[in-house]
Amino acid sequence: MKVSLSWLTQYVDVDMPPEDLADALTMAGLEVESVSDRYEYLDRVVVGRIAKIASHPQADNLKICQVDVGYRVIPVVCGAPNVKKDMLAPCALPGICLPDGNIIKKDLIRGVTSEGMLCSEAELGLGASRAGIMELASKFSPGDPLNQALGLSDPVFEIDLTPNRADCLSIIGIGREVAAFKNTKVKYPEISLPESCDDISNYTSVKILDPDFCPRYAAMLVVDVKVGPSPFWLQDRLISIGLKPINNVVDATNFVMMETGQPLHAFDFDRLAENRIVVRVAQQDETFTTLDQKERRLDPEMLMICDGEKPVAIGGVMGGLNSEVENTTTRVLLESAYFDPVCIRKTAKKLVLSTDASHRFERGVDPRGTTAALHRVAQLIVEISSGKLISGTIDEHPKPLPDKIIDCSVNALNSHLGTRLDQNEIESFLRSIEFDVEKIDNDKLRVFPPSCRVDISRFEDLTEEIARLLGYDNIKTTFPLIPADDRKASRRVDSRARIKHLMTGMGFTEVINYSFINKLSCDRLQIRPDDPKRNQVEILNRLSEDQSVMRTSLVPGLLETMHRNLAMQNKNLKLFEMGNVFFSTGEIESQPIEVEMLAGLWTGIRNDALWFSEEINCDFYDLKGVVEELLKSLGVVNGAFTLMPPEFCCYTKTGYTAQVFITDEPLGLLGELHPNVLGNYDLKQTAYIFELNFDLLLKQIPTMKSARPIPKFPATARDITLIVDKNVEALKILKCVETLDQDLVESLYLFDVFEGDPTPSDKKSISFRITYRSFQETLDDDKVNRIHKNIADSLLKEFDAALPA
């Protein structure tokens, strides 16, 4: 956004240096990227005195002037009729680029060398006159830079606005900010419309067929218009901020758009079929030629402004070639509207067509400023085109936008900012930016933001405004007030931190993926149709199809991360992630169900090849050991693993998937990824994955740890090997031993499973190690052997097992 200081001072008093104004705007949240003087180019234009004039030998209408430019006299060929001896005039030296694009250089003109150019007002961009060279007062000295001699200076501020500050996409919008920190008032332009005996309702009508995309549309009609160049002051205003003048009608609409922030459009009224306006959405594959002479293909999500037969503009983006104002136009229909920002943003993006109008509409214009801007542009066009205004304004407003009302607590605001502002100070700040305020009680204010502030909708927005107006440098730095540690309140946070510490300690790297995934992820994971993971929450304003739904599992994100790493030849990965998954309830008004999960992935090698060992790939039991160690370190002692039934194995292999339980409640699963899933994600190597419900796990993590003294007496161990059926799970044997009520059994773990000769083909050999210990005495062998035999006999009977021969 460019703002010239001379234009800004029309609406607000500015009595500070440009550099200080730039700093003040930046501290108010409007970052000034640069400040430049629009007349800086006149440094290369100097005051020249015409010392001598001679006729051109080859052209009767040209003269050869010897011009004193201060440091020497240079020859300049000139054709102006008013040139005379000892006249002071602007002389452009070689190297300057004039506003009309003409680059001055040393050149031969009809065989005579010319080392500069004597300039008119129009050539310098200082006026409209082209009748002759600009004559300067005699008080100037040859060689003086013209901008210094004439005192020409107009700083132009380049302001980088954040998307939420649509109200500042205008000169008056910037003026409101200046008025706030200068404690003054904005001088709004006075609007006075001439009266007419005709009424616009006798000429035209407006019909809105889609009020969701176009809540408001206003129009006015000006007749007997004479289209031509704009007056110099209007052209100069537009040029000062980088806009190109076109004609008086179009320039007036652009001027008011930059002045007020409300985009406007002018139609040639006589080119509108049936002299009426219809606002509707486009038809599928409908085509339309815009003012840039390009044919655009449209769709039903785009808004069209039509006459009685055809489209004449793409609403909020660009007008059409078939209704543009030309030199022969005599009747002009003016448009001022409020369009849905999302609709305009999507349209501009699809058409790859960003304009000054769409830039403003997609950020949100003032919904109540529609007619004020319309009256302002109608007044200008009547003044500069000798037109006649038809009385009345068509203002179709089928879907009024509600007023915004925000309650503000003084105590809450001070708590947020760390300030001690009283109610009167806060009210004063808010009124300085044109907010209306009502006092409810000693603490509460009821605030009514102006309609131009589309970014203000809640209490936090008011807090931000007060901070801006107070000045961030004026908010004292204070230490945060942290309440006393509440173990209940921080239990989730503490547990989460412990898990991350444990996982990184086991060599895993934490990843943080997007909560949005591709809708096809469930298909890629082979999720069953009746699985809750199919209850996805769709994203309305999706960035892309790869982020079209909210995730119901952490697994897709880990697989995408694995894919990217494999593409970079990083083939050994140990990854984990903690985050929420989201399940739709099926009801539009209700919030999705959020569950916090923990997931991990291991692929590649378990350890590198060394001189004494070979490289070994990770396997199912490595990841199972990770989960076991995690549960043990968290103090969860009642975890168990069972083989997942084949019908519930979706993205993991049957027979290589375990279900994790805590006290018979399912916690999650772990297993080897199914080959089909690996193929769906274009993964070329085996991977193992686990996914646990952190919300359920949290309930099982003990709040206090129990401890017992270090044993004084030694332990003794015994091994037992059983020949059992192949389908007997080791977990069942472990649980059987736990039920035997043997207090001296300290630990029991599986250390070997064997199949093959000499074990029968339908059997397997399974070996356990049992550790015995007493806290009262040293156990002798007889007692240990007796207990061990009782356990062995119970297992042989329970599982129809046999001891090896």
Coordinates of N, CA and C in Angstrom, one line a residue, residues 74 153 167 211 299-300 319 370 409 485 586 603 606 626 686 695 703 764 782:
I74 N 25.8 24.3 -22.1 CA 25.6 23.1 -22.9 C 24.6 23.5 -24.1
S153 N 8.6 18.4 -2.5 CA 8.9 17.2 -1.7 C 7.6 16.6 -1.4
D167 N -8.9 -2.5 6.7 CA -9.4 -1.1 6.9 C -8.3 -0.1 6.5
P211 N -27.8 -13.9 -2.6 CA -27.4 -13.0 -1.5 C -26.3 -13.5 -0.6
D299 N -17.0 -21.0 -13.3 CA -17.7 -22.1 -12.7 C -18.7 -21.6 -11.7
P300 N -19.6 -22.4 -11.2 CA -20.7 -21.9 -10.3 C -20.3 -21.3 -9.0
G319 N -14.1 -6.0 -14.6 CA -15.2 -5.7 -15.5 C -15.0 -6.4 -16.8
T370 N -20.7 1.2 1.7 CA -21.0 1.0 0.3 C -21.6 2.3 -0.4
S409 N -13.9 -6.6 29.8 CA -13.6 -6.4 31.3 C -12.3 -5.7 31.5
D485 N 2.5 -25.0 41.8 CA 2.5 -26.3 41.1 C 1.3 -27.1 41.5
G586 N -20.8 -37.0 13.2 CA -21.8 -37.2 12.2 C -22.8 -36.0 12.3
T603 N 12.2 -48.7 11.2 CA 12.6 -49.4 10.0 C 14.1 -49.3 9.8
R606 N 18.9 -52.7 13.3 CA 18.9 -52.6 14.8 C 20.2 -52.1 15.2
V626 N 10.4 -52.1 22.9 CA 10.3 -50.7 23.1 C 9.0 -50.3 23.9
T686 N 10.8 -53.0 4.8 CA 9.9 -53.4 5.9 C 9.9 -52.4 7.0
D695 N -4.6 -41.1 26.1 CA -5.7 -40.8 27.1 C -5.9 -42.0 28.0
T703 N 0.2 -42.2 40.1 CA 0.6 -40.8 40.5 C 1.7 -40.9 41.5
K764 N 5.9 -77.1 19.5 CA 7.0 -76.1 19.6 C 7.6 -76.2 21.0
D782 N 16.7 -77.2 48.0 CA 15.6 -78.1 48.2 C 14.3 -77.4 48.1

